[in-house]
mmCIF file of C-alpha atoms and ligand atoms in Angstrom:
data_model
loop_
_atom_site.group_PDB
_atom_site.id
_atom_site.type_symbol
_atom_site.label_atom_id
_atom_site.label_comp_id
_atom_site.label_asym_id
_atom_site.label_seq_id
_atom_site.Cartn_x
_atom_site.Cartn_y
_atom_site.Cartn_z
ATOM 1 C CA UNK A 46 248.207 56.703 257.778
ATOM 2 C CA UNK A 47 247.048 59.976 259.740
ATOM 3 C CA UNK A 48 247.233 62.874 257.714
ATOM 4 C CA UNK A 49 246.498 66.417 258.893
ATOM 5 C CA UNK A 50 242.862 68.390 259.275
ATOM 6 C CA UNK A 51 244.170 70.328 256.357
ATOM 7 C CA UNK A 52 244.371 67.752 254.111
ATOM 8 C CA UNK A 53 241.477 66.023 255.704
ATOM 9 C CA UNK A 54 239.321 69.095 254.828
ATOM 10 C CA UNK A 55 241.009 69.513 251.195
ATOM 11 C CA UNK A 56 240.030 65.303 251.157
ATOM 12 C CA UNK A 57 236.571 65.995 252.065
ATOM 13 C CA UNK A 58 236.064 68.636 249.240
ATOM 14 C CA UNK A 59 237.032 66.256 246.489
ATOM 15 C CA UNK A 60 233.604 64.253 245.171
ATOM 16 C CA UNK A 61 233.250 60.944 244.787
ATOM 17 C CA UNK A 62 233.377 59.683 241.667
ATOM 18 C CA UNK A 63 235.962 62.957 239.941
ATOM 19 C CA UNK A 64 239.022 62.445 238.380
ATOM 20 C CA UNK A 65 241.883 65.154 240.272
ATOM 21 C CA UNK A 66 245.360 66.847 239.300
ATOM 22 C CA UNK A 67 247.042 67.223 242.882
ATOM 23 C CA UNK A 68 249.431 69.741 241.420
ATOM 24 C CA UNK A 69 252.024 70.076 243.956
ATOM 25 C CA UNK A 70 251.750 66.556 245.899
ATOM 26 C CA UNK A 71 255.141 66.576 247.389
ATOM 27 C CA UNK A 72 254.915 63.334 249.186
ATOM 28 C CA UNK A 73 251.753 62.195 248.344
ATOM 29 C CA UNK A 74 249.847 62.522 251.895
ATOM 30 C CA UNK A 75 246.426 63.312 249.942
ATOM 31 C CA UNK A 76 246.637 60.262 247.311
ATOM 32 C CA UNK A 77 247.725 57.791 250.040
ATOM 33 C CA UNK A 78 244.588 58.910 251.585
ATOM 34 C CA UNK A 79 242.169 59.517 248.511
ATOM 35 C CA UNK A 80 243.328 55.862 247.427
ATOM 36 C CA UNK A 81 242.758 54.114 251.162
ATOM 37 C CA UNK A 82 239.385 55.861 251.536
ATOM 38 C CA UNK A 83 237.078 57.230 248.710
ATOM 39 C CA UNK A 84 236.061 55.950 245.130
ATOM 40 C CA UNK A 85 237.738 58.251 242.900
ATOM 41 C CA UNK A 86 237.648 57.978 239.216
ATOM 42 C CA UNK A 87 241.144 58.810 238.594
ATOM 43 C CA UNK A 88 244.293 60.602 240.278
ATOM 44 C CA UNK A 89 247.007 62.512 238.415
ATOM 45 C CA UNK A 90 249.868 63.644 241.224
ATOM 46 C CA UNK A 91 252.164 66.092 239.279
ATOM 47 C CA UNK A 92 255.383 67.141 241.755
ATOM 48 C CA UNK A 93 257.773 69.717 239.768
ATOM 49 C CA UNK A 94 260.800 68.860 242.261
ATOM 50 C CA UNK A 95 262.809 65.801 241.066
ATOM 51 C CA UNK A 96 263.582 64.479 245.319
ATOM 52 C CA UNK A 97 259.375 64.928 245.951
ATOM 53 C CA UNK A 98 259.114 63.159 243.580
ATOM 54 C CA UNK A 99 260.890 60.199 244.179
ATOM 55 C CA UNK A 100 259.163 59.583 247.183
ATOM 56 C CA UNK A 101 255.650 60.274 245.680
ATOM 57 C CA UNK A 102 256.564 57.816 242.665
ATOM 58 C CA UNK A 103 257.824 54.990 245.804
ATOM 59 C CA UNK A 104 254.536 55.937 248.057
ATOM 60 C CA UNK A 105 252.059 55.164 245.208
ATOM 61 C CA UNK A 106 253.921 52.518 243.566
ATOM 62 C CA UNK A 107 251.255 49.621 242.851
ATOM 63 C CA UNK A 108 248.300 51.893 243.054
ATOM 64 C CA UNK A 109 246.546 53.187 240.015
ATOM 65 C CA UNK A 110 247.432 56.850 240.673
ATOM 66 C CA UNK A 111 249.821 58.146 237.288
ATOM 67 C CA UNK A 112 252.834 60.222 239.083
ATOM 68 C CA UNK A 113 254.067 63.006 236.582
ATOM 69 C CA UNK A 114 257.475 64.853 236.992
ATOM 70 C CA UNK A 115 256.126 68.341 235.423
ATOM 71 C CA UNK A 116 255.173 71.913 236.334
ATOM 72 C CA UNK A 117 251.759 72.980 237.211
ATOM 73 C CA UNK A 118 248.771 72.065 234.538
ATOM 74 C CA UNK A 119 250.891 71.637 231.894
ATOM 75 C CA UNK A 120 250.214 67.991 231.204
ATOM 76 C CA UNK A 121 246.295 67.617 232.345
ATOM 77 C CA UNK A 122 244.426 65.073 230.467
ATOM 78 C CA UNK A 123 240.549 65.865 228.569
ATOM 79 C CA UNK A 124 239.114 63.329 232.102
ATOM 80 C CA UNK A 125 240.207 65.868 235.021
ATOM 81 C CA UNK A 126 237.239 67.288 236.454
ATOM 82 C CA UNK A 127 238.960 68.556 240.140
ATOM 83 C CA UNK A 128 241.952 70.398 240.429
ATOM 84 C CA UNK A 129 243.880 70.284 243.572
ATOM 85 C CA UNK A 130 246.743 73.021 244.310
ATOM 86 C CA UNK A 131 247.429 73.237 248.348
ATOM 87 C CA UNK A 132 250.128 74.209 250.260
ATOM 88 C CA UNK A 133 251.563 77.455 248.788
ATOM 89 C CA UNK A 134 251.535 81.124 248.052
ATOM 90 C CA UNK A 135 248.321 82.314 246.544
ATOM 91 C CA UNK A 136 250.884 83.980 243.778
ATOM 92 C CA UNK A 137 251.976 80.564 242.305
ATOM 93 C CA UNK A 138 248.685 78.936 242.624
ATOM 94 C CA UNK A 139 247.499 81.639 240.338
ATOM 95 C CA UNK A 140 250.554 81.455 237.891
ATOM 96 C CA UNK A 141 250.117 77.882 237.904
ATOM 97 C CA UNK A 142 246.474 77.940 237.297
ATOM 98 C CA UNK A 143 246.408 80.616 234.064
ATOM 99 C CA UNK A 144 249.653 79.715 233.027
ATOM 100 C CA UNK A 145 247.147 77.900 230.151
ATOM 101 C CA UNK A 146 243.918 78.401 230.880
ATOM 102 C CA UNK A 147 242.300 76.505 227.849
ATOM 103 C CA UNK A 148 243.823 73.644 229.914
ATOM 104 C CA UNK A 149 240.926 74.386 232.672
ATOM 105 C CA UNK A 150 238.347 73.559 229.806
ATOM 106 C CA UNK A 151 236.862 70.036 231.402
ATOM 107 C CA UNK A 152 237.834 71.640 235.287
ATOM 108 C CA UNK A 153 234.484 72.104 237.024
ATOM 109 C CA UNK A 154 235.995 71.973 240.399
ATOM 110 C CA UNK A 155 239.041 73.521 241.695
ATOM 111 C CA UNK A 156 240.125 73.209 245.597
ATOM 112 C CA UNK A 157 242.976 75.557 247.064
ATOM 113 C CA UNK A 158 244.806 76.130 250.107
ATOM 114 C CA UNK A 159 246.992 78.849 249.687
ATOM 115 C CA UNK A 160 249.180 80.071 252.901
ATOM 116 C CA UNK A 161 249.001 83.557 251.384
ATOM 117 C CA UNK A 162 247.131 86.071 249.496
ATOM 118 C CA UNK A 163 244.089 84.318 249.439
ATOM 119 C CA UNK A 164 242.176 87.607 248.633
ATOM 120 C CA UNK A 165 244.055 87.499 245.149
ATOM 121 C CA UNK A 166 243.105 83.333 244.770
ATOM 122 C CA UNK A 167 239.288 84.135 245.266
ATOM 123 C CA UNK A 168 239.776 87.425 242.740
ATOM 124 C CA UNK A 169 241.652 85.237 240.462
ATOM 125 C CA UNK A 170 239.711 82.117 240.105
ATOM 126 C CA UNK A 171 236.296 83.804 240.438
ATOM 127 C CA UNK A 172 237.384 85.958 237.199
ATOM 128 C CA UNK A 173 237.761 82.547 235.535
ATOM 129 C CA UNK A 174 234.713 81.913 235.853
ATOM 130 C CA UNK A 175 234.209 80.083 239.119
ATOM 131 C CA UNK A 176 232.459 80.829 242.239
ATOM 132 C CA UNK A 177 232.886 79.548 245.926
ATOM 133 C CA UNK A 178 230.951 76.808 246.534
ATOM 134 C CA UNK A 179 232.664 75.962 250.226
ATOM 135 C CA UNK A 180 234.951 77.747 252.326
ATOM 136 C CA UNK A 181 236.294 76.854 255.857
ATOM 137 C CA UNK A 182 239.020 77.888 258.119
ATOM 138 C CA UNK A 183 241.395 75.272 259.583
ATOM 139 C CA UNK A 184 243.640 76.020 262.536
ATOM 140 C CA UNK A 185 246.774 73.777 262.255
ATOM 141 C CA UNK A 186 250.578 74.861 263.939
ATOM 142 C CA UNK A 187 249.647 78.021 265.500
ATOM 143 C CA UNK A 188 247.810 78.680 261.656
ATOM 144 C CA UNK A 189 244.955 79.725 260.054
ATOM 145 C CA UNK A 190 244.258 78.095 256.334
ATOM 146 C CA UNK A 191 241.345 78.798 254.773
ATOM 147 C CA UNK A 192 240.527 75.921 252.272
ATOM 148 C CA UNK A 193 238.165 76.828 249.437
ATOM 149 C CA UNK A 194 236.418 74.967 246.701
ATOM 150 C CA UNK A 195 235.238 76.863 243.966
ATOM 151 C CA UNK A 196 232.293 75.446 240.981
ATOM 152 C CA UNK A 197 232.166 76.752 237.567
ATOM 153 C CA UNK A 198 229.123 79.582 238.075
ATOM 154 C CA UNK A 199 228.818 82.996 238.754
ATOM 155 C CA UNK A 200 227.670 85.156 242.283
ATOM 156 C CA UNK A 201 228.589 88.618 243.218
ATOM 157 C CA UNK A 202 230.813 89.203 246.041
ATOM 158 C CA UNK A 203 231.565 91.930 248.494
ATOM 159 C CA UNK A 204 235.119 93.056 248.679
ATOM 160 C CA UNK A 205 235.286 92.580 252.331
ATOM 161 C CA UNK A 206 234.550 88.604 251.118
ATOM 162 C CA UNK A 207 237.549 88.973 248.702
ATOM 163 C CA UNK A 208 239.379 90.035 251.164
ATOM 164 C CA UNK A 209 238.502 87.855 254.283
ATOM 165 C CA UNK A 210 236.505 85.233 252.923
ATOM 166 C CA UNK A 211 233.200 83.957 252.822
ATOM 167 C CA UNK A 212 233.331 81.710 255.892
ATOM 168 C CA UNK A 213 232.232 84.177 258.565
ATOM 169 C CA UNK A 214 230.384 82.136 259.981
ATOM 170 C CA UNK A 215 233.100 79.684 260.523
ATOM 171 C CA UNK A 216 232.846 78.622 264.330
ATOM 172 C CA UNK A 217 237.029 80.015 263.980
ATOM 173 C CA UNK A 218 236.081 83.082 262.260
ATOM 174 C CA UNK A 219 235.728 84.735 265.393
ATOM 175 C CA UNK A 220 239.353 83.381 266.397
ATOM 176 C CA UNK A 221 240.814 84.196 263.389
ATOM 177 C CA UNK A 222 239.212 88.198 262.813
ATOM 178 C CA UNK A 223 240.632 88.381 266.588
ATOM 179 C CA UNK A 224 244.314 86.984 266.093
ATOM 180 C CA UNK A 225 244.343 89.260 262.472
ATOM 181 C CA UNK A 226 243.332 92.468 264.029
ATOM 182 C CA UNK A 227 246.110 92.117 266.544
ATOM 183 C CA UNK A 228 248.365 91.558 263.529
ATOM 184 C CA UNK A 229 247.393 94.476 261.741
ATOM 185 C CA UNK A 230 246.718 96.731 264.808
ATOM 186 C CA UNK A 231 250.679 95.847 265.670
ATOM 187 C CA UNK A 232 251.777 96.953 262.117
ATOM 188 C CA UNK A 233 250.023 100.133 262.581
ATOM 189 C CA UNK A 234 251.936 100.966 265.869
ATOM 190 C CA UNK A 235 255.372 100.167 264.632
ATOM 191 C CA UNK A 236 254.292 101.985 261.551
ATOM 192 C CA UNK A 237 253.756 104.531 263.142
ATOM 193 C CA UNK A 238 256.925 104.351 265.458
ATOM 194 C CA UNK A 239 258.939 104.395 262.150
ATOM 195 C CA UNK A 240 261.244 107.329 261.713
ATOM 196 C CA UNK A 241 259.700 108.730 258.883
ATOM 197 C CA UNK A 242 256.068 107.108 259.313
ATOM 198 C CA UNK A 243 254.576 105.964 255.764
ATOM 199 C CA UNK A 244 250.999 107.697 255.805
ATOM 200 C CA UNK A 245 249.229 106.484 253.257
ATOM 201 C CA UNK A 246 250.154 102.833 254.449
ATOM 202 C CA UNK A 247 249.221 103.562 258.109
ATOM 203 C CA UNK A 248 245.813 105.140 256.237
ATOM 204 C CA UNK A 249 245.270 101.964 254.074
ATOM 205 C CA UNK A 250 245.780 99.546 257.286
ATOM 206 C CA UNK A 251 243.441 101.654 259.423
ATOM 207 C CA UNK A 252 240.965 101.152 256.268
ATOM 208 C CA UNK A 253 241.663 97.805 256.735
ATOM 209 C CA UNK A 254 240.986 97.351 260.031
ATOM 210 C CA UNK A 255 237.848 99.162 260.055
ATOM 211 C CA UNK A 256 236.666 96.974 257.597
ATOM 212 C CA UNK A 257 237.385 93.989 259.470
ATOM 213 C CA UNK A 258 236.097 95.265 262.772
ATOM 214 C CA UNK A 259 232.642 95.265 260.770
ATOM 215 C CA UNK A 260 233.145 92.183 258.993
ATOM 216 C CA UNK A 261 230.730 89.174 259.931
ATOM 217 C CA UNK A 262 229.147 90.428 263.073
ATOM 218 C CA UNK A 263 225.387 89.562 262.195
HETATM 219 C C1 SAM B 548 254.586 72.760 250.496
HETATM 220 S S1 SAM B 548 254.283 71.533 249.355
HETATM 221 C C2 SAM B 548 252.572 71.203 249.632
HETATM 222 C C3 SAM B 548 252.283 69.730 249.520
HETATM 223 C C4 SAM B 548 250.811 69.365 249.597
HETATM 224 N N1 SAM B 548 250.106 69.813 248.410
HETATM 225 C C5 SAM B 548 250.182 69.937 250.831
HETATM 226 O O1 SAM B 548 249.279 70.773 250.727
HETATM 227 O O2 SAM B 548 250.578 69.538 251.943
HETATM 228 C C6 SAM B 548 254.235 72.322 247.779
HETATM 229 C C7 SAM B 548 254.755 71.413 246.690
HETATM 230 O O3 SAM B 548 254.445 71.974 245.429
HETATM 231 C C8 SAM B 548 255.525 71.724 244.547
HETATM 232 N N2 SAM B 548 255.399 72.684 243.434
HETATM 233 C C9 SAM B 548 255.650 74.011 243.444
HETATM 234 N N3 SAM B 548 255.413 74.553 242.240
HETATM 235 C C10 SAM B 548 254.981 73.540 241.432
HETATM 236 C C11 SAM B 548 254.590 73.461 240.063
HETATM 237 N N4 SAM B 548 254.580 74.540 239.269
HETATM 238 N N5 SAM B 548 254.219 72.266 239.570
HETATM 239 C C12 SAM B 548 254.221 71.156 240.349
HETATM 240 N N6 SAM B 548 254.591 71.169 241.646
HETATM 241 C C13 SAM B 548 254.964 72.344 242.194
HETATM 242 C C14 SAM B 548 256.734 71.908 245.445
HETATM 243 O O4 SAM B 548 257.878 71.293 244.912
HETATM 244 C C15 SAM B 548 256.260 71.269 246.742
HETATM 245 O O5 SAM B 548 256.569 69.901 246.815
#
């Protein structure tokens, strides 16, 4: 089965030999693939949407992967070592991840994908007590993801890495600080077209800007 270069990159994260939580699996792309092509301990694929998972339960029927109707963490077992939540808004993945977080006790590994608000993912999961151990950018429908793994440790970061992420050197970085400054040098304008213009946002996005002009030149 092809699957896409996102979940080919989140696949290539995961280490032989761990036992993952795909929290969120919908269909069950990623454990179709894990189980086809790498030695994995163990997979839990936990779905909180009863028509997901119907087809997740049908797609992995006869394979050892243990399907679980249920929200988030909730129901993660002492042997996960890898957490896998892809595929939405950085706000849920954070919900979902200290909705408990004594349930992270055994985690040491934890790879997102969140379509949003990844500055508040890395600010989040770094103040549990993980750090980024990879980071790349993947360009898929007209997109940029940024798919991080983080490692239980501790570095200091730079906000402009909260905010934009560690991957500058990412051969799309370049591609991606270009197609974001457009973005936010178009919210400026029509900011600024607005009939009553908002100051301290237009002050906050020129701020912004700046700071990403400067970002990972060297
Ligand atoms: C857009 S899909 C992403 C599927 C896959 N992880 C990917 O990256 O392609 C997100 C899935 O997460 C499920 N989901 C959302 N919140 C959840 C939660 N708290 N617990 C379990 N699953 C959840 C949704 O029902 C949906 O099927």
């Amino acid at each position: 089965m092809k699957i896409s270069n996102r979940l080919l990159t989140i696949a290539s994260f995961i280490e032989d030999n761990s036992f993952v939580m795909d929290v969120g699996a919908d269909h069950g792309q990623l454990e179709i693939y894990l189980v086809d092509n790498r030695k994995l301990n163990g997979i839990i694929a936990v779905e909180n949407k009863v028509g997901p998972y119907s087809i997740l339960k049908n797609a992995l029927n006869g394979t050892d992967v243990r399907c679980i109707l249920g929200d988030g963490i909730k129901q993660i077992t002492e042997e996960v070592d890898t957490v896998v939540i892809a595929g939405m808004g950085g706000n849920l993945i954070v919900d979902i991840l200290k909705d408990d977080i004594t349930k992270l006790r055994n985690v040491k590994h934890i790879v997102v994908d969140a379509h949003r608000d990844n500055e508040l993912v890395r600010r989040a999961i770094i103040g549990l007590g993980y750090k980024i151990d990879k980071e790349v950018i993947v360009f898929e429908n007209k997109k940029y993801y940024f798919v991080i793994s983080f490692k239980k440790g501790s570095t200091k970061y730079s906000d402009e890495q909260y905010e934009f992420g560690t991957c500058y050197k990412d051969p799309l970085f370049k591609q991606f600080k270009e197609f974001e400054l457009n973005k936010l040098n178009q919210e400026l304008i029509k900011s600024g077209e607005a009939k009553s213009p908002n100051k301290v946002k237009m002050e906050k996005l020129k701020a912004k800007i700046v700071r990403l002009e400067n970002y990972g030149n060297d």
